[in-house]
């Protein structure tokens, strides 16, 4: 029987093993840690956001700053609907939340782990933990995988080590090109009077842009203790991960807190002024923002909160609207988003055959998961890439 060695007992490695035909192969997973599936365990705050209810591959790829072109064909073969069916067939109830993220009904990642463990137990997959792969050597038709527990011989290698630099070195030594690793998905550190002591204030729909990079995003926004977070920030951090690293995380960002153009905002303000001339500006609800934030905007715009709306000058109105719709901030660093770090960079996608996730350089060698130069914004997309890629590998090997 031919021997498959899967290097890395994470999401991609396990999904691959769970879909392989064990009547055809002897399958072994090598994992350096004492526990497998550790990232699945902590994912989604312990709830595991395992995919996203977006069933059109063309729409789905829009969430991947790196890998969007390549994943299109992968998702036409296995997409979130297939992931949900796969778990449904294994009696794992899933739920779709309002923002389309998919979680186990039990709100616990453990059910996903248990399902994988059951699957691979039935398939008699051998799992070796505390087994760190140090080097891989190509030996005529086979591979010799050198580990802390000795050497393993493989007819096929499936490389799913995640983004550890040490493991990227191993694959680089085999001839693969590695694109430099940089963090993706982070929040922006900003010190500014407009945000001070307002941590927790959120905006339903904001627009963010980085003028120097001519890039913009929109979505919910959140003020944190350190600056700004929320999808409108995380998305821009992912799409511009490489450029922002080059700028050493020092740049100017422009924020529109109310998603209205200056002209629209002025019209809304004028209409309010006409119908509520006697109201004090501090107590006026002109835009969909919290009272605290509105009062801070007035404060920063140097407008007296007790002034009647009718007495607000054109200059004062302009200043207020500028702070709401076109506020410039200096970003002076980045912070991790809820401990959820994803890296851009990894094995160069040009060297992968996306029909089956095989290496174009090494025969009988497959690569999947975060080790590739693929990453997504938050929402279950990173796992979906793992499931789809791993499924393709299993299908390819099962059909040999
Ligand atoms: C806190 C956190 C929360 C997250 N939440 C979500 C979420 O809810 N939804 C989502 O879609 N994504 C989430 N992500 C991202 C997601 O976890 C990753 O994209 C995904 O785990 C990548 O899977 P993988 O199999 O490629 O790598 P990993 O899951 O990292 O697995 C790789 C495995 O290989 C092992 N390994 C590495 N090198 C060697 C070696 N030399 N020898 C032996 N073993 C080795 C590692 O120990 C590891 O177990 C989250 C990430 C973090 C950090």
GROMACS .gro file of N, CA and C and ligand atoms in nm, residues 7-13 30-33 35-40 42-45 48-50 103 131-134 159-164 166-167 170 338-342 368-371 379-384 386, ligand 1:
model
  215
    7UNK      N    1   0.211   1.647   0.660
    7UNK     CA    2   0.295   1.719   0.757
    7UNK      C    3   0.215   1.839   0.809
    8UNK      N    4   0.178   1.834   0.937
    8UNK     CA    5   0.098   1.940   0.999
    8UNK      C    6  -0.043   1.893   1.032
    9UNK      N    7  -0.072   1.882   1.160
    9UNK     CA    8  -0.204   1.835   1.206
    9UNK      C    9  -0.296   1.952   1.237
   10UNK      N   10  -0.317   2.039   1.137
   10UNK     CA   11  -0.409   2.151   1.155
   10UNK      C   12  -0.532   2.132   1.068
   11UNK      N   13  -0.599   2.244   1.038
   11UNK     CA   14  -0.725   2.238   0.963
   11UNK      C   15  -0.706   2.169   0.827
   12UNK      N   16  -0.610   2.215   0.749
   12UNK     CA   17  -0.593   2.162   0.614
   12UNK      C   18  -0.551   2.015   0.619
   13UNK      N   19  -0.456   1.981   0.706
   13UNK     CA   20  -0.406   1.844   0.715
   13UNK      C   21  -0.517   1.746   0.754
   30UNK      N   22   0.190   1.390   1.072
   30UNK     CA   23   0.299   1.424   1.164
   30UNK      C   24   0.275   1.564   1.220
   31UNK      N   25   0.266   1.575   1.352
   31UNK     CA   26   0.237   1.705   1.414
   31UNK      C   27   0.343   1.733   1.521
   32UNK      N   28   0.401   1.853   1.515
   32UNK     CA   29   0.509   1.885   1.609
   32UNK      C   30   0.460   1.908   1.753
   33UNK      N   31   0.338   1.957   1.769
   33UNK     CA   32   0.287   1.984   1.904
   33UNK      C   33   0.233   1.857   1.970
   35UNK      N   34  -0.066   1.844   2.091
   35UNK     CA   35  -0.208   1.836   2.053
   35UNK      C   36  -0.225   1.878   1.908
   36UNK      N   37  -0.320   1.814   1.841
   36UNK     CA   38  -0.350   1.852   1.703
   36UNK      C   39  -0.459   1.959   1.703
   37UNK      N   40  -0.481   2.020   1.590
   37UNK     CA   41  -0.594   2.112   1.567
   37UNK      C   42  -0.603   2.225   1.671
   38UNK      N   43  -0.488   2.275   1.713
   38UNK     CA   44  -0.488   2.378   1.818
   38UNK      C   45  -0.551   2.510   1.773
   39UNK      N   46  -0.529   2.544   1.645
   39UNK     CA   47  -0.586   2.671   1.598
   39UNK      C   48  -0.737   2.659   1.579
   40UNK      N   49  -0.781   2.541   1.538
   40UNK     CA   50  -0.926   2.521   1.525
   40UNK      C   51  -0.989   2.541   1.663
   42UNK      N   52  -0.902   2.730   1.916
   42UNK     CA   53  -0.917   2.868   1.964
   42UNK      C   54  -0.987   2.960   1.863
   43UNK      N   55  -1.016   2.903   1.746
   43UNK     CA   56  -1.069   2.989   1.639
   43UNK      C   57  -1.205   3.048   1.674
   44UNK      N   58  -1.232   3.164   1.616
   44UNK     CA   59  -1.362   3.229   1.637
   44UNK      C   60  -1.395   3.247   1.783
   45UNK      N   61  -1.295   3.276   1.865
   45UNK     CA   62  -1.317   3.293   2.009
   45UNK      C   63  -1.364   3.164   2.074
   48UNK      N   64  -1.531   2.867   1.659
   48UNK     CA   65  -1.493   2.821   1.525
   48UNK      C   66  -1.588   2.870   1.416
   49UNK      N   67  -1.549   2.981   1.357
   49UNK     CA   68  -1.623   3.034   1.241
   49UNK      C   69  -1.571   2.959   1.120
   50UNK      N   70  -1.636   2.843   1.091
   50UNK     CA   71  -1.575   2.747   0.998
   50UNK      C   72  -1.593   2.780   0.851
  103UNK      N   73  -2.119   2.903   1.211
  103UNK     CA   74  -2.063   2.844   1.334
  103UNK      C   75  -2.135   2.713   1.365
  131UNK      N   76   0.609   1.528   1.693
  131UNK     CA   77   0.692   1.479   1.584
  131UNK      C   78   0.721   1.597   1.491
  132UNK      N   79   0.836   1.657   1.512
  132UNK     CA   80   0.869   1.778   1.437
  132UNK      C   81   0.950   1.742   1.312
  133UNK      N   82   0.900   1.783   1.196
  133UNK     CA   83   0.971   1.755   1.071
  133UNK      C   84   1.086   1.856   1.058
  134UNK      N   85   1.204   1.802   1.032
  134UNK     CA   86   1.324   1.888   1.024
  134UNK      C   87   1.369   1.911   0.880
  159UNK      N   88   0.179   1.884   0.233
  159UNK     CA   89   0.247   1.981   0.320
  159UNK      C   90   0.147   2.086   0.369
  160UNK      N   91   0.109   2.079   0.496
  160UNK     CA   92   0.007   2.169   0.552
  160UNK      C   93   0.055   2.221   0.689
  161UNK      N   94   0.167   2.290   0.687
  161UNK     CA   95   0.232   2.329   0.814
  161UNK      C   96   0.190   2.466   0.866
  162UNK      N   97   0.094   2.533   0.800
  162UNK     CA   98   0.061   2.668   0.843
  162UNK      C   99   0.176   2.761   0.808
  163UNK      N  100   0.184   2.874   0.878
  163UNK     CA  101   0.277   2.978   0.832
  163UNK      C  102   0.405   2.988   0.915
  164UNK      N  103   0.449   2.877   0.976
  164UNK     CA  104   0.571   2.890   1.058
  164UNK      C  105   0.693   2.909   0.969
  166UNK      N  106   0.997   2.844   1.010
  166UNK     CA  107   1.087   2.727   1.010
  166UNK      C  108   1.041   2.625   0.904
  167UNK      N  109   0.912   2.606   0.897
  167UNK     CA  110   0.860   2.507   0.802
  167UNK      C  111   0.861   2.559   0.659
  170UNK      N  112   1.196   2.470   0.519
  170UNK     CA  113   1.209   2.330   0.472
  170UNK      C  114   1.165   2.320   0.326
  338UNK      N  115  -0.808   4.075   1.821
  338UNK     CA  116  -0.859   3.964   1.905
  338UNK      C  117  -0.768   3.842   1.900
  339UNK      N  118  -0.640   3.858   1.904
  339UNK     CA  119  -0.543   3.748   1.895
  339UNK      C  120  -0.551   3.671   1.763
  340UNK      N  121  -0.634   3.721   1.672
  340UNK     CA  122  -0.649   3.647   1.547
  340UNK      C  123  -0.549   3.700   1.445
  341UNK      N  124  -0.438   3.632   1.432
  341UNK     CA  125  -0.339   3.681   1.337
  341UNK      C  126  -0.333   3.588   1.218
  342UNK      N  127  -0.328   3.648   1.104
  342UNK     CA  128  -0.319   3.573   0.979
  342UNK      C  129  -0.199   3.632   0.908
  368UNK      N  130  -0.118   2.282   0.091
  368UNK     CA  131  -0.247   2.348   0.117
  368UNK      C  132  -0.244   2.424   0.248
  369UNK      N  133  -0.339   2.518   0.261
  369UNK     CA  134  -0.357   2.592   0.386
  369UNK      C  135  -0.273   2.718   0.393
  370UNK      N  136  -0.251   2.763   0.515
  370UNK     CA  137  -0.187   2.894   0.535
  370UNK      C  138  -0.040   2.898   0.492
  371UNK      N  139   0.020   2.784   0.467
  371UNK     CA  140   0.159   2.780   0.418
  371UNK      C  141   0.168   2.845   0.279
  379UNK      N  142  -1.411   3.616   0.882
  379UNK     CA  143  -1.547   3.577   0.845
  379UNK      C  144  -1.562   3.429   0.811
  380UNK      N  145  -1.454   3.351   0.831
  380UNK     CA  146  -1.462   3.207   0.802
  380UNK      C  147  -1.395   3.171   0.669
  381UNK      N  148  -1.340   3.272   0.602
  381UNK     CA  149  -1.283   3.251   0.469
  381UNK      C  150  -1.149   3.177   0.474
  382UNK      N  151  -1.071   3.201   0.581
  382UNK     CA  152  -0.941   3.134   0.587
  382UNK      C  153  -0.959   2.983   0.601
  383UNK      N  154  -1.053   2.941   0.686
  383UNK     CA  155  -1.079   2.796   0.696
  383UNK      C  156  -1.136   2.741   0.565
  384UNK      N  157  -1.225   2.819   0.501
  384UNK     CA  158  -1.285   2.767   0.378
  384UNK      C  159  -1.177   2.737   0.274
  386UNK      N  160  -0.878   2.640   0.338
  386UNK     CA  161  -0.815   2.513   0.381
  386UNK      C  162  -0.901   2.393   0.339
  401LIG     C1  163  -0.676   3.308   1.726
  401LIG     C2  164  -0.713   3.274   1.584
  401LIG     C3  165  -0.847   3.260   1.552
  401LIG     C4  166  -0.886   3.229   1.421
  401LIG     N1  167  -1.017   3.215   1.393
  401LIG     C5  168  -1.056   3.185   1.266
  401LIG     C6  169  -1.193   3.162   1.236
  401LIG     O1  170  -1.281   3.166   1.322
  401LIG     N2  171  -1.225   3.134   1.106
  401LIG     C7  172  -1.130   3.125   1.006
  401LIG     O2  173  -1.166   3.097   0.892
  401LIG     N3  174  -0.999   3.139   1.035
  401LIG     C8  175  -0.960   3.168   1.162
  401LIG     N4  176  -0.826   3.183   1.190
  401LIG     C9  177  -0.727   3.151   1.084
  401LIG    C10  178  -0.716   2.995   1.075
  401LIG     O3  179  -0.699   2.944   1.205
  401LIG    C11  180  -0.601   2.952   0.986
  401LIG     O4  181  -0.619   3.010   0.858
  401LIG    C12  182  -0.597   2.799   0.972
  401LIG     O5  183  -0.581   2.739   1.098
  401LIG    C13  184  -0.483   2.753   0.882
  401LIG     O6  185  -0.483   2.612   0.880
  401LIG     P1  186  -0.356   2.528   0.838
  401LIG     O7  187  -0.394   2.386   0.848
  401LIG     O8  188  -0.301   2.579   0.712
  401LIG     O9  189  -0.249   2.565   0.948
  401LIG     P2  190  -0.253   2.541   1.106
  401LIG    O10  191  -0.393   2.530   1.153
  401LIG    O11  192  -0.164   2.643   1.163
  401LIG    O12  193  -0.188   2.396   1.122
  401LIG    C14  194  -0.054   2.372   1.088
  401LIG    C15  195  -0.002   2.264   1.180
  401LIG    O13  196   0.125   2.222   1.135
  401LIG    C16  197   0.209   2.202   1.247
  401LIG     N5  198   0.349   2.213   1.202
  401LIG    C17  199   0.410   2.325   1.155
  401LIG     N6  200   0.539   2.298   1.123
  401LIG    C18  201   0.558   2.165   1.150
  401LIG    C19  202   0.670   2.079   1.139
  401LIG     N7  203   0.787   2.122   1.092
  401LIG     N8  204   0.654   1.949   1.176
  401LIG    C20  205   0.535   1.903   1.222
  401LIG     N9  206   0.427   1.981   1.235
  401LIG    C21  207   0.437   2.111   1.199
  401LIG    C22  208   0.167   2.312   1.343
  401LIG    O14  209   0.204   2.282   1.476
  401LIG    C23  210   0.014   2.313   1.322
  401LIG    O15  211  -0.051   2.224   1.410
  401LIG    C24  212  -0.785   3.213   1.320
  401LIG    C25  213  -0.650   3.225   1.353
  401LIG    C26  214  -0.613   3.255   1.484
  401LIG    C27  215  -0.468   3.266   1.517
   0.00000   0.00000   0.00000
